[in-house]
Amino acid sequence: MANAFYDFSGELQHLQQQNLYRRRRIVDGPQTVLLNLDGRQVVNFCSNDYLGLANHPEVAAAFKAGVDSYGVGSGSAHLVCGHTSAHHALEAELAAFTGRERALLFSTGYMANLGVISALLGRNDSVLEDRLNHASLLDGGLLSRARFQRYKHADAEDLQTRLAAASGKALLVSDGVFSMDGDLAPLPTMAKLAQRYQAGLLIDDAHGLGVLGATGGGIVEHFGLSQEDVPILMGTLGKAFGTFGAFVAGSDDLIEMLIQKARSYVFTTALPAAVAEATRASLRLLQTESWRRQQLNCLIFGFRQGGQQLGLQLMDSFTAIQPILIGDSGLAMAASQRLLEQGFWVSAIRPPTVPAGSARLRITFSANHTQQQVDDLLDALSKVLL
Ligand SMILES: *Cc1c(COP(=O)(O)O)cnc(C)c1O
């Protein structure tokens, strides 16, 4: 007999009618600027592999050497027997890179955010989140059971009003570079507010690390801030680092607290040591070869200049995330489809990833793009959007 629990057809149909149905496309081959999609080569403008390290020969070689030294699986959680010398060395190198006392590896960024917020807050505390924060930060706030508030996007005034009225311990939580808008959190002001109100400050710099700052130190380096200003810094390794995983960096005490209390750290298998070895190689490249950041900035600048001349509706971003606001989800999907027909893969971002009515094309750049590819994209955009 049919079991009504498993009747999802109404909900799925509803998503399709609203143009919110999601589908995966199958890529054949490595993550590079040119992707094999359905037997055809398309130019990839939707990856977060901003520096083009995901398929770099040195990173791949370090991964293979890591497998030779450590095998594939890590066997258990870090607190049991899964914490290898490769993980430990990477943590030390990430701490040095971010100018913090310690760093702690997490298996994904999503898990890092869930773990940190719920480890540091409880029922009688307050969590204040930017309205446009990444889902993992919002979910971490909800999981913590603290009083949950969202302040207006990048609005320090609204934040201060709420902070002044907050009860219990308060934690300010924000993306550094906003993942779907590409703009920055007002970090210097947030650091001052956190200090004035004795609140914690957690910054998720998934899209800034490796990309912003002279040495790739991210938003914190961009603003010239220290561990004292931004005591809890979270970074992901699956974006500019080109590998996989995440970390939280901060004081010795903070890291010890997370080792004791972050459930998504304690109760999960350590990422493979070979991934840590690959990440050590990408960290070396990211720190020593600044030409990738320069190339990326040249491409972004060229795109914005060209886009402005064409009259495209660019957003307020100077980072590698360059969205074009469309509004309607169906129109955004159609634009993405037409670009794909012309050989450009640009993803349409729809609710709930972005607020209702703000669907957009999210164009991302890689240091491995050429100016010609960017010019060709501008051409295609003008045909599709204007
Ligand atoms: C991608 C992303 C995450 C999640 O990181 P994963 O390692 O992919 O789980 C967290 N925060 C932000 C802002 C992100 O863009």
mmCIF file of C-alpha atoms in Angstrom, residues 94 97-98 103-106 112 209 233-237 241 245-249:
data_model
loop_
_atom_site.group_PDB
_atom_site.id
_atom_site.type_symbol
_atom_site.label_atom_id
_atom_site.label_comp_id
_atom_site.label_asym_id
_atom_site.label_seq_id
_atom_site.Cartn_x
_atom_site.Cartn_y
_atom_site.Cartn_z
ATOM 1 C CA LEU A 94 47.710 28.018 8.595
ATOM 2 C CA PHE A 97 49.745 32.330 7.489
ATOM 3 C CA THR A 98 46.836 34.019 9.271
ATOM 4 C CA ALA A 103 44.485 26.859 13.750
ATOM 5 C CA LEU A 104 42.142 23.867 13.849
ATOM 6 C CA LEU A 105 41.163 21.822 10.794
ATOM 7 C CA PHE A 106 37.530 20.934 10.167
ATOM 8 C CA ALA A 112 33.274 24.467 11.003
ATOM 9 C CA LEU A 209 41.453 34.090 1.915
ATOM 10 C CA LEU A 233 38.669 33.614 11.791
ATOM 11 C CA MET A 234 37.193 30.818 9.726
ATOM 12 C CA GLY A 235 38.528 29.885 6.301
ATOM 13 C CA THR A 236 37.700 27.202 3.768
ATOM 14 C CA LEU A 237 40.175 25.157 1.751
ATOM 15 C CA PHE A 241 43.165 26.856 -1.874
ATOM 16 C CA GLY A 245 38.223 21.207 4.131
ATOM 17 C CA ALA A 246 38.253 24.232 6.401
ATOM 18 C CA PHE A 247 39.866 25.715 9.479
ATOM 19 C CA VAL A 248 39.302 28.080 12.350
ATOM 20 C CA ALA A 249 42.211 30.226 13.539
#
